[in-house]
């Protein structure tokens, strides 16, 4: 039996192309729609407002379509109360659980709108406590436990999509697409401004990096940025840390080879020996304390008291003792460090960029720099719609960023 | 104090370009050389033989250079006896440990040449037992335990690089480089022949796959190949299995969307709901038994009694209950399944391809198929020199492979 | 002094994202707008209708903005009469000339709407004759002559953007983007259907090809398609023809090398010798007649009486005697062959694909096949909005297309 | 009947990998070989010397194989006298004509070795004059005329491959491959040094550029380099000049859009209007004189009295009046400007880079900068073996190059 619901959305519906995507979603889920009302902004700065009745073949299909539409900021006109169910099995959500977005979300319980603590996509919503003490927070599937109360269906939920502020938006620099043909110097300045603003407002700058940071010769620039206070947290894998440490210990990347401008490929025994050395010391910070590790990015992070979370992958050698070999543990460690982040820069890594995009709220500005357009595209496709991409050379980009942010760098 | 050693290498030195890379290595490690002898093959089929004296600034540098050269099949003329040291700390090799290649290797102990059990790159060599019962095997760093005896330095070791048989080599089809401009139909046939030969000799065919197998619409072709017995083992991540199961449960990829030729990007809730369904069932095979999962690649593997190893990554949602979340455990599970492999096909995944390349002996023919040339290049750069790459469309390639190998497919 | 004009647009404004691009254009040209009216389609199949007042800083800026908007199908509510000016200098349009789109266009002259003969983008509109005999046609800048009458400004012009028919559209298969992760077999079938429909309606199939057709081993498939009547016209450069002829004469690509699956790079003397041989014969068809050229794609085109237009580029060797060395002459020759085209397939060439996209009316279905996503993206960015892209292996794609279209092929 | 010849080659045969390619060539041409002698360099700096007897199925095949080997610097031990034939038909070489390399070449005539005037690949060798006045020069096929005397076969010819000087080579920075993972700052400095050296020795710096120079915001950097004397000649197409002029006239690229860091795609009427404006003026330099064009790269070249050669392509609109529409005429104009070139930088264009690579002698240092690795690879594959590639962001690269070469730039 067909089921239908009336939904609404406000914002710059036309010039953001969002409505087009909403209607695509309805079609994709086999649904249909009637446009009940469409109030269009009179002039360029006014928001528009649409009311749409969507129909699906049955209530289950409708609920899923409604959840899907909420990822676009489309909410029910009459949201009603949220319904919940109790988890019966560890690590398994109840059927029909509400699957989250990374947007600001509120849940209607007992007639009140409760804000969700930590927006993260593809999680469930756990309801904890009752009455005045009620709290709603996201929880990934692996962490849910029997007995917990979880929201089901799309009723009683409101999702807020931020209005893109086209006029003076700090990070509106690459609104529609990804391209290597952009005036890069302007972009460097905009990233620098984003970092300065985050710091000025007392928030942290999160970096997500791949080994390309070391290979492109950008380690000195990044070290300068760590020392100048523009790297509060680093998320990376075994490779970035290993290549950085290998350079510091044997000079392979930064010594002979980088000085002559020639790259070194894997297969040499340097990296495995570097890992063994750190394992012997016990940890990266122990190696710094023991005077074994005396330079590079990881050294700078340790001596400046900054945080790093290294999460392993199936292709890792070793790994370094600091690496989380369990990826779910690694995700938990990453989640623990994003609370105060006010700006995120992703450099030269697809795997860790997507992983970080998965757990970051959409409200945190996020810039992805890679020479490969696919990395940037992938990130946006995975749901990190706030991601801005810069397709450029990582080495020159970080060099320019250091010149912009670190007084006296290269002078 | 300078140290030197005389080494030798045999084979098609010139037409394989190997000597050029050997001399590059010497330069990269800051060494020098004198070419003592060079006997060149008289005609095109004769091997050449070179004797080279290499010099480094001290013995430690020399030992490392010698280990490096062994990755090219360059051995000491007078190898002497292998030296060993005892492991003092779990998970840490002794200083100067011998770092392995993925080539056939022998170790001289007590005047005898002991073959290494399971060649794998970037491991240590553990010596177990004594006299007639002595055994040498590779062990990754994470698995080494205090008290074990491990080979150090490059003495007493012989590495055999197989002579590439250019005339009639089964997999000589892409000797020098990676290109999208190759006559693909011929390559399909050669891969089919490689699989048939492996099966005919009683060995297994290993597949390593990424989610692109599902996205390109190749799942039916792969199911047919599973049923026809050409997929014995599958290594993959959470994504391939999830997208395959999502297609089977909701028809998202293979139903509505694939039938209309339109792709679906992440962000929809299908995949997270598919994972939840399997977690509720307990495992993929339990879901098959319970009649929850009734089609697709994973279903075919389960019903045909085939093996799969799924190893997670930091970007995973869920994950599926069958996924190893600890990557080191995952590597161990993969190692346990490669003993009887006689042919390996890697399709549409860089992460798991590199991971598999890390643990496979160089003697196993390995073909990597991807639309992105970088995946194929990366694999070879990481040391899997036996890798042959095909840059092509994965969907059409597997379709053609099924037509070639499965009687009655698409007719 | 500010100038303004009221414009309107109809169609599936929201789900095509077109309105978003219209508003971007206004902003890009420094203009502003007020949305006077917006009638939204009530259900999914109804078109919407918008009336917008646009403002620019002066009339000249306004006229240019209006022309820009017409490329999106936005027309003046009160178009008035077209204004014209007389060309004073050969090859130079009057100031303020109307710059065309590739869409169906009408011009209001003497109170009547005159349809434009041959829509082509970036041309001028020449008015010829008067009263009942008046005719309006596009003319590229290089061909305009002093004394001709040319339309200026945006008044008196109507442009019709076709409603994309999402439900059953023959070539709606890749509506929004370009991706290598698509179910390719479906796409092959859709291209085959498109060619069959064109032929069934008495129209021609135009191919635009690069040398990759030969390098990927697809020449036999293309020869079969020529013989089966699915290649009426070929646009290409010197390279496709030369590599094809080289293969036929020396077997370099299709003989030794293709049979063994190895590519051959430039630098060989084969290609220059092949060109010399054809120059000696006088032309490709003369070489066929003299029995010099006995196989391959060009041979098939000649013997089947099909048309080809080869246009040179600055990197050409030779070139072949059939190649237009003057690119403007080449464009004229191409224009002369597109009159009856009902379907266009572009394979493995960016240069000639963009060139053909420049002159094709938007009404002709156009599919671009390339292993490089950039080629497909570029084409759409250049204004060929009807272009549908397939990122896949050219060799396997044409092989499958021949299986689909040519009875008995490969059986 | 089999034919054979004894050839020799000297140089760093092993560590350049050249011998491997020579033996591949022999196999590719269906030939066979016997290695008669191989004197290997004793230490790392000594050259090696090989003598090889090659065999082919008949003399014609042998001659073609010998010509092929000469592209590698392999010459006949007993070269004998060059044979010649008289051209019978305009634009057609005699059968068996010697096809040239871009290397230093000498021809033995009347017992003397005559140096070839202007090495260029894929040309014929014309012998002009006699006795003491004899002269040998390359001529492309299109320019040969009946009655000329042209060298045939491979006898009597010596080709000199320069010894790559690995120790202190000015442009040895990227010896083996193309990669985006290189320390780019070092590379910028090396290119700067190359330009300074060329200027110091009284030679010219040739730039070959695509429109990406303008799109990436690098025009100001390039203007500064023109003014500082580091751009003597520019080879480009219609697009670079048009986009540059469009920016200067309408500020589209450098004004509104570049300042905001957003790219602009084709389809706008700006570019076609910019072309019309210059056509009206008569030429780019006339537009400068008339005060119509007052900024940008083309303006800088005109006011600094520098040379540019613009050659058209089939996708061009307009084109600008300065553009050669006949590509063979364009090639001739380019040839006329390379006589004094001492350094060549290619930026962001595949078409014109390959075209320039075709006519440049191998003795001129050549660096190719592009964000797309395929452009760089293509150039080397086409025979420009001296090409060094830098895969990086063009905008940031030229910015850094200007900082390096122009005192006071950006300070």
PDB file of C-alpha atoms in Angstrom, chain A residues 8-196:
ATOM      1  CA  UNK A   8       9.910  20.839   3.087  1.00  0.00           C
ATOM      2  CA  UNK A   9      13.260  22.444   2.402  1.00  0.00           C
ATOM      3  CA  UNK A  10      14.520  26.012   2.576  1.00  0.00           C
ATOM      4  CA  UNK A  11      17.621  27.701   1.272  1.00  0.00           C
ATOM      5  CA  UNK A  12      19.222  28.743  -2.006  1.00  0.00           C
ATOM      6  CA  UNK A  13      17.495  25.835  -3.627  1.00  0.00           C
ATOM      7  CA  UNK A  14      18.026  26.746  -7.189  1.00  0.00           C
ATOM      8  CA  UNK A  15      21.473  28.155  -7.349  1.00  0.00           C
ATOM      9  CA  UNK A  16      22.894  25.367  -5.214  1.00  0.00           C
ATOM     10  CA  UNK A  17      21.409  22.682  -7.447  1.00  0.00           C
ATOM     11  CA  UNK A  18      20.163  20.938  -4.311  1.00  0.00           C
ATOM     12  CA  UNK A  19      16.596  20.539  -5.520  1.00  0.00           C
ATOM     13  CA  UNK A  20      17.788  18.736  -8.580  1.00  0.00           C
ATOM     14  CA  UNK A  21      19.549  16.204  -6.348  1.00  0.00           C
ATOM     15  CA  UNK A  22      16.498  15.814  -4.104  1.00  0.00           C
ATOM     16  CA  UNK A  23      14.326  14.916  -7.075  1.00  0.00           C
ATOM     17  CA  UNK A  24      16.990  12.490  -8.307  1.00  0.00           C
ATOM     18  CA  UNK A  25      16.916  10.780  -4.911  1.00  0.00           C
ATOM     19  CA  UNK A  26      13.152  10.344  -5.051  1.00  0.00           C
ATOM     20  CA  UNK A  27      13.420   8.739  -8.456  1.00  0.00           C
ATOM     21  CA  UNK A  28      16.326   6.516  -7.339  1.00  0.00           C
ATOM     22  CA  UNK A  29      14.284   5.149  -4.454  1.00  0.00           C
ATOM     23  CA  UNK A  30      11.411   4.396  -6.793  1.00  0.00           C
ATOM     24  CA  UNK A  31       9.259   7.135  -5.286  1.00  0.00           C
ATOM     25  CA  UNK A  32       7.122   9.877  -6.816  1.00  0.00           C
ATOM     26  CA  UNK A  33       6.356  13.467  -5.843  1.00  0.00           C
ATOM     27  CA  UNK A  34       4.005  16.393  -6.131  1.00  0.00           C
ATOM     28  CA  UNK A  35       5.374  19.892  -5.706  1.00  0.00           C
ATOM     29  CA  UNK A  36       2.819  21.466  -3.370  1.00  0.00           C
ATOM     30  CA  UNK A  37       4.377  24.859  -3.032  1.00  0.00           C
ATOM     31  CA  UNK A  38       7.465  26.622  -4.217  1.00  0.00           C
ATOM     32  CA  UNK A  39       8.180  30.095  -2.887  1.00  0.00           C
ATOM     33  CA  UNK A  40      11.110  31.457  -4.721  1.00  0.00           C
ATOM     34  CA  UNK A  41      13.458  34.069  -3.333  1.00  0.00           C
ATOM     35  CA  UNK A  42      12.575  37.378  -4.908  1.00  0.00           C
ATOM     36  CA  UNK A  43      16.075  38.656  -5.311  1.00  0.00           C
ATOM     37  CA  UNK A  44      19.461  37.021  -5.370  1.00  0.00           C
ATOM     38  CA  UNK A  45      19.941  36.956  -1.604  1.00  0.00           C
ATOM     39  CA  UNK A  46      16.551  35.601  -0.567  1.00  0.00           C
ATOM     40  CA  UNK A  47      16.184  31.939   0.286  1.00  0.00           C
ATOM     41  CA  UNK A  48      13.541  29.801  -1.405  1.00  0.00           C
ATOM     42  CA  UNK A  49      11.156  27.377   0.243  1.00  0.00           C
ATOM     43  CA  UNK A  50       9.623  24.225  -1.203  1.00  0.00           C
ATOM     44  CA  UNK A  51       6.930  21.898   0.076  1.00  0.00           C
ATOM     45  CA  UNK A  52       6.808  18.504  -1.582  1.00  0.00           C
ATOM     46  CA  UNK A  53       4.580  15.477  -1.078  1.00  0.00           C
ATOM     47  CA  UNK A  54       6.588  12.332  -1.652  1.00  0.00           C
ATOM     48  CA  UNK A  55       5.085   8.906  -2.190  1.00  0.00           C
ATOM     49  CA  UNK A  56       6.627   5.421  -1.972  1.00  0.00           C
ATOM     50  CA  UNK A  57       5.236   1.945  -2.409  1.00  0.00           C
ATOM     51  CA  UNK A  58       4.945   1.198   1.294  1.00  0.00           C
ATOM     52  CA  UNK A  59       5.777   2.705   4.644  1.00  0.00           C
ATOM     53  CA  UNK A  60       9.145   0.995   4.953  1.00  0.00           C
ATOM     54  CA  UNK A  61      10.231   2.326   1.572  1.00  0.00           C
ATOM     55  CA  UNK A  62       8.885   5.735   2.533  1.00  0.00           C
ATOM     56  CA  UNK A  63      10.820   5.828   5.793  1.00  0.00           C
ATOM     57  CA  UNK A  64      14.037   5.000   3.973  1.00  0.00           C
ATOM     58  CA  UNK A  65      13.367   7.609   1.333  1.00  0.00           C
ATOM     59  CA  UNK A  66      12.697  10.191   4.057  1.00  0.00           C
ATOM     60  CA  UNK A  67      16.017   9.330   5.726  1.00  0.00           C
ATOM     61  CA  UNK A  68      17.739   9.681   2.396  1.00  0.00           C
ATOM     62  CA  UNK A  69      16.161  13.092   1.819  1.00  0.00           C
ATOM     63  CA  UNK A  70      17.301  14.271   5.229  1.00  0.00           C
ATOM     64  CA  UNK A  71      20.905  13.983   4.024  1.00  0.00           C
ATOM     65  CA  UNK A  72      19.926  16.898   1.759  1.00  0.00           C
ATOM     66  CA  UNK A  73      18.308  18.888   4.536  1.00  0.00           C
ATOM     67  CA  UNK A  74      14.756  17.931   3.575  1.00  0.00           C
ATOM     68  CA  UNK A  75      12.562  17.529   6.666  1.00  0.00           C
ATOM     69  CA  UNK A  76       8.957  16.473   7.304  1.00  0.00           C
ATOM     70  CA  UNK A  77       6.539  19.374   7.611  1.00  0.00           C
ATOM     71  CA  UNK A  78       4.884  17.580  10.489  1.00  0.00           C
ATOM     72  CA  UNK A  79       7.734  15.617  11.988  1.00  0.00           C
ATOM     73  CA  UNK A  80       5.764  14.141  14.885  1.00  0.00           C
ATOM     74  CA  UNK A  81       7.601  12.299  17.602  1.00  0.00           C
ATOM     75  CA  UNK A  82      10.663  10.154  17.079  1.00  0.00           C
ATOM     76  CA  UNK A  83      10.087   6.456  17.472  1.00  0.00           C
ATOM     77  CA  UNK A  84      12.678   4.236  19.096  1.00  0.00           C
ATOM     78  CA  UNK A  85      13.507   0.583  19.597  1.00  0.00           C
ATOM     79  CA  UNK A  86      15.727  -1.281  22.000  1.00  0.00           C
ATOM     80  CA  UNK A  87      18.920  -2.917  20.737  1.00  0.00           C
ATOM     81  CA  UNK A  88      18.742  -6.684  21.125  1.00  0.00           C
ATOM     82  CA  UNK A  89      22.181  -7.723  20.011  1.00  0.00           C
ATOM     83  CA  UNK A  90      25.603  -6.124  20.509  1.00  0.00           C
ATOM     84  CA  UNK A  91      26.818  -4.390  17.374  1.00  0.00           C
ATOM     85  CA  UNK A  92      23.476  -4.642  15.562  1.00  0.00           C
ATOM     86  CA  UNK A  93      20.946  -1.844  15.191  1.00  0.00           C
ATOM     87  CA  UNK A  94      17.201  -2.551  15.302  1.00  0.00           C
ATOM     88  CA  UNK A  95      15.510  -2.939  11.919  1.00  0.00           C
ATOM     89  CA  UNK A  96      14.516   0.386  10.473  1.00  0.00           C
ATOM     90  CA  UNK A  97      17.101   2.293  12.528  1.00  0.00           C
ATOM     91  CA  UNK A  98      17.625   5.924  11.549  1.00  0.00           C
ATOM     92  CA  UNK A  99      20.869   6.254   9.612  1.00  0.00           C
ATOM     93  CA  UNK A 100      22.544   9.584  10.342  1.00  0.00           C
ATOM     94  CA  UNK A 101      23.989  12.395   8.270  1.00  0.00           C
ATOM     95  CA  UNK A 102      26.930  14.539   9.306  1.00  0.00           C
ATOM     96  CA  UNK A 103      24.668  17.594   9.582  1.00  0.00           C
ATOM     97  CA  UNK A 104      23.322  19.376  12.631  1.00  0.00           C
ATOM     98  CA  UNK A 105      20.395  17.214  13.776  1.00  0.00           C
ATOM     99  CA  UNK A 106      17.560  17.459  16.305  1.00  0.00           C
ATOM    100  CA  UNK A 107      15.287  14.701  17.582  1.00  0.00           C
ATOM    101  CA  UNK A 108      11.762  15.259  18.933  1.00  0.00           C
ATOM    102  CA  UNK A 109      11.193  13.315  22.118  1.00  0.00           C
ATOM    103  CA  UNK A 110       8.428  13.982  24.645  1.00  0.00           C
ATOM    104  CA  UNK A 111       7.443  17.073  22.722  1.00  0.00           C
ATOM    105  CA  UNK A 112      10.880  18.670  22.864  1.00  0.00           C
ATOM    106  CA  UNK A 113      13.601  19.026  20.231  1.00  0.00           C
ATOM    107  CA  UNK A 114      16.830  17.466  21.546  1.00  0.00           C
ATOM    108  CA  UNK A 115      20.017  18.415  19.683  1.00  0.00           C
ATOM    109  CA  UNK A 116      22.285  15.515  18.710  1.00  0.00           C
ATOM    110  CA  UNK A 117      25.661  15.740  20.402  1.00  0.00           C
ATOM    111  CA  UNK A 118      28.115  14.748  17.723  1.00  0.00           C
ATOM    112  CA  UNK A 119      26.883  14.611  14.134  1.00  0.00           C
ATOM    113  CA  UNK A 120      28.567  11.797  12.191  1.00  0.00           C
ATOM    114  CA  UNK A 121      27.351  10.036   9.086  1.00  0.00           C
ATOM    115  CA  UNK A 122      26.175   6.414   8.813  1.00  0.00           C
ATOM    116  CA  UNK A 123      25.651   6.014  12.562  1.00  0.00           C
ATOM    117  CA  UNK A 124      22.615   5.296  14.707  1.00  0.00           C
ATOM    118  CA  UNK A 125      21.065   7.753  17.180  1.00  0.00           C
ATOM    119  CA  UNK A 126      21.188   6.531  20.771  1.00  0.00           C
ATOM    120  CA  UNK A 127      18.721   8.003  23.265  1.00  0.00           C
ATOM    121  CA  UNK A 128      20.105   8.066  26.772  1.00  0.00           C
ATOM    122  CA  UNK A 129      18.430   9.165  30.009  1.00  0.00           C
ATOM    123  CA  UNK A 130      14.934  10.556  30.189  1.00  0.00           C
ATOM    124  CA  UNK A 131      12.954  13.736  30.707  1.00  0.00           C
ATOM    125  CA  UNK A 132      15.211  16.695  31.394  1.00  0.00           C
ATOM    126  CA  UNK A 133      18.296  14.527  31.430  1.00  0.00           C
ATOM    127  CA  UNK A 134      17.674  13.043  28.015  1.00  0.00           C
ATOM    128  CA  UNK A 135      20.574  13.059  25.608  1.00  0.00           C
ATOM    129  CA  UNK A 136      20.872  11.901  22.006  1.00  0.00           C
ATOM    130  CA  UNK A 137      24.186  11.029  20.449  1.00  0.00           C
ATOM    131  CA  UNK A 138      25.501   9.251  17.343  1.00  0.00           C
ATOM    132  CA  UNK A 139      27.068   5.851  17.750  1.00  0.00           C
ATOM    133  CA  UNK A 140      28.691   3.705  15.085  1.00  0.00           C
ATOM    134  CA  UNK A 141      27.239   0.245  14.574  1.00  0.00           C
ATOM    135  CA  UNK A 142      30.237  -1.568  16.026  1.00  0.00           C
ATOM    136  CA  UNK A 143      29.840   0.247  19.349  1.00  0.00           C
ATOM    137  CA  UNK A 144      26.143  -0.252  19.950  1.00  0.00           C
ATOM    138  CA  UNK A 145      25.252  -2.584  22.820  1.00  0.00           C
ATOM    139  CA  UNK A 146      22.178  -4.627  23.685  1.00  0.00           C
ATOM    140  CA  UNK A 147      19.759  -2.670  25.821  1.00  0.00           C
ATOM    141  CA  UNK A 148      20.496   0.713  24.303  1.00  0.00           C
ATOM    142  CA  UNK A 149      17.597   2.739  22.886  1.00  0.00           C
ATOM    143  CA  UNK A 150      17.970   3.737  19.240  1.00  0.00           C
ATOM    144  CA  UNK A 151      15.856   5.990  17.009  1.00  0.00           C
ATOM    145  CA  UNK A 152      13.999   4.248  14.165  1.00  0.00           C
ATOM    146  CA  UNK A 153      12.335   5.686  11.089  1.00  0.00           C
ATOM    147  CA  UNK A 154      12.532   9.280   9.924  1.00  0.00           C
ATOM    148  CA  UNK A 155       9.778  10.813  12.023  1.00  0.00           C
ATOM    149  CA  UNK A 156      10.596  13.324  14.720  1.00  0.00           C
ATOM    150  CA  UNK A 157      13.913  14.299  13.190  1.00  0.00           C
ATOM    151  CA  UNK A 158      15.117  17.615  11.838  1.00  0.00           C
ATOM    152  CA  UNK A 159      18.303  18.132   9.924  1.00  0.00           C
ATOM    153  CA  UNK A 160      19.735  21.568   9.215  1.00  0.00           C
ATOM    154  CA  UNK A 161      21.706  22.163   6.060  1.00  0.00           C
ATOM    155  CA  UNK A 162      23.797  25.318   6.394  1.00  0.00           C
ATOM    156  CA  UNK A 163      22.979  28.064   3.903  1.00  0.00           C
ATOM    157  CA  UNK A 164      26.031  28.434   1.698  1.00  0.00           C
ATOM    158  CA  UNK A 165      26.977  32.070   2.042  1.00  0.00           C
ATOM    159  CA  UNK A 166      28.048  32.801  -1.495  1.00  0.00           C
ATOM    160  CA  UNK A 167      28.843  36.452  -1.013  1.00  0.00           C
ATOM    161  CA  UNK A 168      31.641  36.378   1.496  1.00  0.00           C
ATOM    162  CA  UNK A 169      32.035  32.698   2.349  1.00  0.00           C
ATOM    163  CA  UNK A 170      35.426  31.929   3.764  1.00  0.00           C
ATOM    164  CA  UNK A 171      35.625  28.651   1.922  1.00  0.00           C
ATOM    165  CA  UNK A 172      33.399  29.219  -1.026  1.00  0.00           C
ATOM    166  CA  UNK A 173      36.428  29.184  -3.240  1.00  0.00           C
ATOM    167  CA  UNK A 174      35.639  26.120  -5.193  1.00  0.00           C
ATOM    168  CA  UNK A 175      31.956  25.825  -5.194  1.00  0.00           C
ATOM    169  CA  UNK A 176      31.066  23.520  -7.939  1.00  0.00           C
ATOM    170  CA  UNK A 177      33.854  21.332  -9.072  1.00  0.00           C
ATOM    171  CA  UNK A 178      37.343  20.037  -8.938  1.00  0.00           C
ATOM    172  CA  UNK A 179      39.936  21.237 -11.359  1.00  0.00           C
ATOM    173  CA  UNK A 180      43.631  21.555 -11.769  1.00  0.00           C
ATOM    174  CA  UNK A 181      43.103  24.753 -13.701  1.00  0.00           C
ATOM    175  CA  UNK A 182      42.574  27.153 -10.857  1.00  0.00           C
ATOM    176  CA  UNK A 183      44.637  30.126  -9.734  1.00  0.00           C
ATOM    177  CA  UNK A 184      46.459  28.323  -6.998  1.00  0.00           C
ATOM    178  CA  UNK A 185      48.051  31.266  -5.262  1.00  0.00           C
ATOM    179  CA  UNK A 186      44.624  32.570  -4.273  1.00  0.00           C
ATOM    180  CA  UNK A 187      43.734  29.181  -2.875  1.00  0.00           C
ATOM    181  CA  UNK A 188      46.873  29.026  -0.733  1.00  0.00           C
ATOM    182  CA  UNK A 189      45.889  32.342   0.818  1.00  0.00           C
ATOM    183  CA  UNK A 190      42.357  31.140   1.497  1.00  0.00           C
ATOM    184  CA  UNK A 191      43.572  28.010   3.275  1.00  0.00           C
ATOM    185  CA  UNK A 192      45.939  30.143   5.355  1.00  0.00           C
ATOM    186  CA  UNK A 193      43.031  32.408   6.293  1.00  0.00           C
ATOM    187  CA  UNK A 194      40.938  29.403   7.286  1.00  0.00           C
ATOM    188  CA  UNK A 195      43.667  28.171   9.611  1.00  0.00           C
ATOM    189  CA  UNK A 196      44.184  31.595  11.137  1.00  0.00           C
TER     190      UNK A 196
END
